[in-house]
CSV table of C-alpha atoms in Angstrom, one decimal:
chain,number,residue,atom,x,y,z
A,1,UNK,CA,-181.5,-29.9,-80.9
A,2,UNK,CA,-183.1,-27.7,-78.2
A,3,UNK,CA,-181.8,-24.1,-78.4
A,4,UNK,CA,-181.5,-22.3,-75.1
A,5,UNK,CA,-181.7,-18.4,-75.2
A,6,UNK,CA,-180.7,-16.3,-72.2
A,7,UNK,CA,-181.6,-12.7,-71.6
A,8,UNK,CA,-180.3,-10.2,-71.1
A,9,UNK,CA,-176.7,-10.8,-72.2
A,10,UNK,CA,-175.5,-8.3,-69.5
A,11,UNK,CA,-177.3,-7.2,-66.4
A,12,UNK,CA,-176.0,-4.2,-64.5
A,13,UNK,CA,-177.0,-4.1,-60.9
A,14,UNK,CA,-175.9,-2.8,-57.5
A,15,UNK,CA,-175.0,-4.9,-54.4
A,16,UNK,CA,-178.2,-5.5,-52.4
A,17,UNK,CA,-180.4,-5.3,-55.4
A,18,UNK,CA,-182.6,-8.0,-56.9
A,19,UNK,CA,-181.6,-9.6,-60.2
A,20,UNK,CA,-183.8,-11.7,-62.5
A,21,UNK,CA,-182.2,-13.7,-65.3
A,22,UNK,CA,-184.2,-15.4,-68.0
A,23,UNK,CA,-183.8,-18.5,-70.0
A,24,UNK,CA,-186.0,-19.7,-72.8
A,25,UNK,CA,-186.0,-23.1,-74.5
A,26,UNK,CA,-187.0,-23.6,-78.2
A,27,UNK,CA,-189.2,-26.5,-77.1
A,28,UNK,CA,-190.5,-27.8,-73.8
A,29,UNK,CA,-187.9,-29.1,-71.4
A,30,UNK,CA,-190.4,-29.7,-68.6
A,31,UNK,CA,-188.5,-28.9,-65.4
A,32,UNK,CA,-185.2,-30.5,-66.6
A,33,UNK,CA,-183.3,-27.3,-66.4
A,34,UNK,CA,-180.2,-26.3,-64.5
A,35,UNK,CA,-178.5,-23.0,-63.7
A,36,UNK,CA,-174.7,-22.5,-63.2
A,37,UNK,CA,-172.5,-19.7,-62.0
A,38,UNK,CA,-169.1,-19.2,-63.5
A,39,UNK,CA,-166.4,-16.8,-62.2
A,40,UNK,CA,-163.3,-15.9,-64.2
A,41,UNK,CA,-160.8,-18.7,-64.4
A,42,UNK,CA,-163.0,-21.2,-62.7
A,43,UNK,CA,-165.2,-24.1,-63.8
A,44,UNK,CA,-168.9,-23.5,-63.7
A,45,UNK,CA,-170.6,-24.3,-60.4
A,46,UNK,CA,-174.1,-25.8,-60.2
A,47,UNK,CA,-176.7,-23.6,-58.5
A,48,UNK,CA,-180.1,-25.1,-59.4
A,49,UNK,CA,-181.4,-28.3,-61.0
A,50,UNK,CA,-184.9,-29.5,-61.7
A,51,UNK,CA,-185.7,-25.8,-62.5
A,52,UNK,CA,-186.1,-24.9,-58.8
A,53,UNK,CA,-184.0,-27.3,-56.6
A,54,UNK,CA,-181.0,-25.6,-55.0
A,55,UNK,CA,-177.8,-27.7,-55.2
A,56,UNK,CA,-175.9,-28.6,-52.1
A,57,UNK,CA,-174.6,-25.5,-50.2
A,58,UNK,CA,-176.3,-22.9,-52.4
A,59,UNK,CA,-177.7,-20.0,-50.4
A,60,UNK,CA,-181.4,-19.3,-50.3
A,61,UNK,CA,-181.0,-16.0,-52.1
A,62,UNK,CA,-180.8,-18.0,-55.3
A,63,UNK,CA,-184.3,-19.1,-56.6
A,64,UNK,CA,-185.1,-20.9,-59.8
A,65,UNK,CA,-188.6,-20.9,-61.3
A,66,UNK,CA,-190.4,-21.9,-64.4
A,67,UNK,CA,-191.4,-24.9,-66.5
A,68,UNK,CA,-191.9,-25.8,-70.1
A,69,UNK,CA,-190.0,-23.2,-72.1
A,70,UNK,CA,-189.6,-20.2,-69.8
A,71,UNK,CA,-187.4,-20.1,-66.7
A,72,UNK,CA,-186.0,-17.5,-64.4
A,73,UNK,CA,-183.2,-17.4,-61.9
A,74,UNK,CA,-183.7,-14.7,-59.2
A,75,UNK,CA,-180.9,-13.5,-56.9
A,76,UNK,CA,-182.8,-11.7,-54.1
A,77,UNK,CA,-180.1,-9.5,-52.7
A,78,UNK,CA,-176.9,-9.4,-54.7
A,79,UNK,CA,-173.7,-10.0,-52.8
A,80,UNK,CA,-170.3,-9.0,-54.0
A,81,UNK,CA,-169.4,-12.6,-54.7
A,82,UNK,CA,-172.5,-13.1,-57.0
A,83,UNK,CA,-171.1,-11.0,-59.8
A,84,UNK,CA,-170.3,-13.6,-62.4
A,85,UNK,CA,-171.7,-15.2,-65.6
A,86,UNK,CA,-174.7,-17.4,-65.3
A,87,UNK,CA,-175.7,-20.2,-67.7
A,88,UNK,CA,-178.8,-22.3,-68.1
A,89,UNK,CA,-178.7,-25.9,-69.4
A,90,UNK,CA,-181.4,-28.3,-70.5
A,91,UNK,CA,-181.2,-32.0,-69.9
A,92,UNK,CA,-184.7,-33.0,-71.0
A,93,UNK,CA,-183.9,-34.2,-74.5
A,94,UNK,CA,-180.3,-35.2,-75.4
A,95,UNK,CA,-178.0,-35.7,-77.1
A,96,UNK,CA,-177.1,-33.0,-77.3
A,97,UNK,CA,-177.2,-31.4,-73.9
A,98,UNK,CA,-177.4,-27.7,-74.6
A,99,UNK,CA,-176.5,-24.5,-72.7
A,100,UNK,CA,-177.7,-21.0,-73.1
A,101,UNK,CA,-175.3,-18.3,-74.1
A,102,UNK,CA,-174.9,-16.8,-70.6
A,103,UNK,CA,-175.9,-13.7,-68.7
A,104,UNK,CA,-173.1,-11.6,-67.2
A,105,UNK,CA,-174.1,-9.9,-63.9
A,106,UNK,CA,-172.0,-6.9,-63.4
A,107,UNK,CA,-171.9,-3.9,-61.1
B,1,UNK,CA,-164.5,-36.5,-52.0
B,2,UNK,CA,-164.8,-36.7,-55.8
B,3,UNK,CA,-162.1,-35.1,-57.8
B,4,UNK,CA,-161.7,-34.9,-61.6
B,5,UNK,CA,-158.5,-33.8,-63.3
B,6,UNK,CA,-157.9,-33.2,-66.9
B,7,UNK,CA,-154.5,-33.8,-68.5
B,8,UNK,CA,-153.0,-33.6,-71.9
B,9,UNK,CA,-151.0,-31.4,-74.3
B,10,UNK,CA,-151.8,-27.7,-74.2
B,11,UNK,CA,-150.9,-27.1,-77.8
B,12,UNK,CA,-152.0,-29.1,-80.8
B,13,UNK,CA,-151.3,-28.5,-84.5
B,14,UNK,CA,-154.1,-28.0,-87.0
B,15,UNK,CA,-155.3,-31.2,-88.6
B,16,UNK,CA,-153.8,-33.3,-85.8
B,17,UNK,CA,-155.7,-35.1,-83.0
B,18,UNK,CA,-156.5,-33.5,-79.6
B,19,UNK,CA,-156.2,-36.0,-76.8
B,20,UNK,CA,-157.1,-35.5,-73.2
B,21,UNK,CA,-157.6,-37.7,-70.2
B,22,UNK,CA,-159.8,-37.2,-67.1
B,23,UNK,CA,-158.5,-38.9,-64.0
B,24,UNK,CA,-161.2,-39.6,-61.4
B,25,UNK,CA,-160.7,-40.1,-57.7
B,26,UNK,CA,-163.2,-40.5,-55.0
B,27,UNK,CA,-165.7,-42.4,-57.2
B,28,UNK,CA,-165.6,-45.3,-59.6
B,29,UNK,CA,-166.2,-45.0,-63.3
B,30,UNK,CA,-167.9,-48.4,-63.2
B,31,UNK,CA,-170.6,-47.2,-60.8
B,32,UNK,CA,-174.0,-47.4,-62.5
B,33,UNK,CA,-176.3,-44.5,-63.4
B,34,UNK,CA,-173.6,-42.1,-64.5
B,35,UNK,CA,-172.4,-41.0,-67.8
B,36,UNK,CA,-169.1,-39.2,-67.5
B,37,UNK,CA,-168.9,-36.2,-69.7
B,38,UNK,CA,-166.7,-33.7,-71.6
B,39,UNK,CA,-167.6,-30.0,-72.0
B,40,UNK,CA,-165.6,-27.3,-73.6
B,41,UNK,CA,-165.5,-23.5,-73.6
B,42,UNK,CA,-163.8,-21.4,-76.2
B,43,UNK,CA,-162.0,-18.3,-74.8
B,44,UNK,CA,-164.6,-15.6,-73.9
B,45,UNK,CA,-167.5,-17.8,-75.1
B,46,UNK,CA,-170.1,-20.1,-73.7
B,47,UNK,CA,-170.2,-23.8,-72.8
B,48,UNK,CA,-170.5,-26.6,-75.4
B,49,UNK,CA,-171.3,-30.2,-74.4
B,50,UNK,CA,-169.0,-32.6,-76.3
B,51,UNK,CA,-170.2,-36.0,-75.2
B,52,UNK,CA,-170.5,-38.6,-72.5
B,53,UNK,CA,-169.6,-42.3,-71.8
B,54,UNK,CA,-171.3,-44.8,-69.6
B,55,UNK,CA,-169.5,-47.5,-67.5
B,56,UNK,CA,-170.5,-50.0,-70.1
B,57,UNK,CA,-168.6,-48.0,-72.8
B,58,UNK,CA,-171.8,-46.7,-74.4
B,59,UNK,CA,-171.4,-43.2,-75.7
B,60,UNK,CA,-173.4,-40.2,-76.6
B,61,UNK,CA,-171.8,-37.5,-78.8
B,62,UNK,CA,-172.7,-34.0,-79.8
B,63,UNK,CA,-173.8,-34.4,-83.5
B,64,UNK,CA,-171.7,-31.4,-84.4
B,65,UNK,CA,-168.5,-33.2,-83.4
B,66,UNK,CA,-169.5,-36.8,-83.8
B,67,UNK,CA,-167.5,-37.5,-87.0
B,68,UNK,CA,-164.3,-36.4,-85.3
B,69,UNK,CA,-164.9,-37.6,-81.8
B,70,UNK,CA,-164.0,-40.6,-79.7
B,71,UNK,CA,-164.6,-40.9,-76.0
B,72,UNK,CA,-163.3,-44.0,-74.3
B,73,UNK,CA,-162.9,-45.6,-70.8
B,74,UNK,CA,-159.8,-47.0,-69.1
B,75,UNK,CA,-161.5,-48.5,-66.0
B,76,UNK,CA,-158.4,-50.1,-64.6
B,77,UNK,CA,-157.0,-46.6,-64.2
B,78,UNK,CA,-160.3,-45.0,-63.4
B,79,UNK,CA,-159.9,-42.6,-66.3
B,80,UNK,CA,-161.8,-41.6,-69.4
B,81,UNK,CA,-160.4,-40.0,-72.5
B,82,UNK,CA,-161.3,-37.6,-75.3
B,83,UNK,CA,-159.9,-37.8,-78.8
B,84,UNK,CA,-160.9,-35.1,-81.3
B,85,UNK,CA,-159.4,-35.6,-84.8
B,86,UNK,CA,-158.6,-33.0,-87.5
B,87,UNK,CA,-158.6,-30.1,-85.2
B,88,UNK,CA,-158.8,-26.4,-86.3
B,89,UNK,CA,-158.5,-23.1,-84.5
B,90,UNK,CA,-162.2,-23.4,-83.7
B,91,UNK,CA,-161.4,-26.3,-81.3
B,92,UNK,CA,-159.3,-24.0,-79.1
B,93,UNK,CA,-161.0,-24.0,-75.8
B,94,UNK,CA,-160.8,-25.0,-72.1
B,95,UNK,CA,-161.9,-28.6,-71.9
B,96,UNK,CA,-163.7,-29.8,-68.8
B,97,UNK,CA,-164.6,-33.3,-67.6
B,98,UNK,CA,-167.6,-33.5,-65.4
B,99,UNK,CA,-170.0,-35.8,-63.6
B,100,UNK,CA,-173.7,-35.2,-63.3
B,101,UNK,CA,-175.9,-35.3,-60.2
B,102,UNK,CA,-177.3,-38.6,-61.2
B,103,UNK,CA,-180.5,-40.3,-60.2
B,104,UNK,CA,-182.8,-38.4,-57.8
B,105,UNK,CA,-185.7,-40.8,-57.1
B,106,UNK,CA,-187.8,-40.8,-60.2
B,107,UNK,CA,-185.6,-38.5,-62.2
B,108,UNK,CA,-182.2,-38.7,-64.0
B,109,UNK,CA,-180.6,-35.4,-63.4
B,110,UNK,CA,-178.0,-34.7,-66.1
B,111,UNK,CA,-176.8,-31.4,-64.6
B,112,UNK,CA,-173.2,-31.2,-63.5
B,113,UNK,CA,-172.3,-30.8,-59.9
B,114,UNK,CA,-168.7,-32.0,-60.2
B,115,UNK,CA,-166.1,-30.5,-62.6
B,116,UNK,CA,-162.4,-30.7,-63.3
B,117,UNK,CA,-160.4,-27.6,-63.1
B,118,UNK,CA,-160.2,-27.4,-66.9
B,119,UNK,CA,-157.4,-27.9,-69.4
B,120,UNK,CA,-156.7,-25.1,-71.9
B,121,UNK,CA,-155.9,-26.5,-75.4
B,122,UNK,CA,-154.7,-24.2,-78.2
B,123,UNK,CA,-154.8,-25.3,-81.8
B,124,UNK,CA,-152.0,-23.5,-83.6
B,125,UNK,CA,-149.0,-24.3,-85.8
């Protein structure tokens, strides 16, 4: 099983600032990595797949990068609606599909 | 427009079987190139993939749940179901059904762009 580790667990930032979230895989996942945003009481929403491809309707301030075992999600200028929990997920080698533990982006 | 909706009991007793159904509208379960999946999230915790089923009925299960898990299709109703046996409090979670992006030329993308609203299931006597 590929273990996904996200850091930091919590990221405190101000609106307008840049945020960088990290995700590390226990073995290579190539670029078969996705990022999700989850707000309280809602299902997760896909932001990025293929490590760097934005999903439909996702604004350009969200950028995914990385390959192999190390990945980043960068939010260039945080908007009030971006405060949420973010998860990474690998789909390179499954079953099982595996998710990281999440990073909470808070004010 | 694709919609997924989970349904089933919100309360299950320990040692009993948790059963949920995902009703799909706006797409057909028998369309090729998709597994249809279940994912869960315990309160205040992260996401755990449970398993998926292909239109042929072929399944993939999380090894951690495999011994207790059955996922099945009811194509005539465009539904798929989850049965998890011998539940404990650790199975208390929001259960989601989800569909992946699918095939982008050259690549199978098993990242989830369509989710149900989630069904909260509590295991308690």
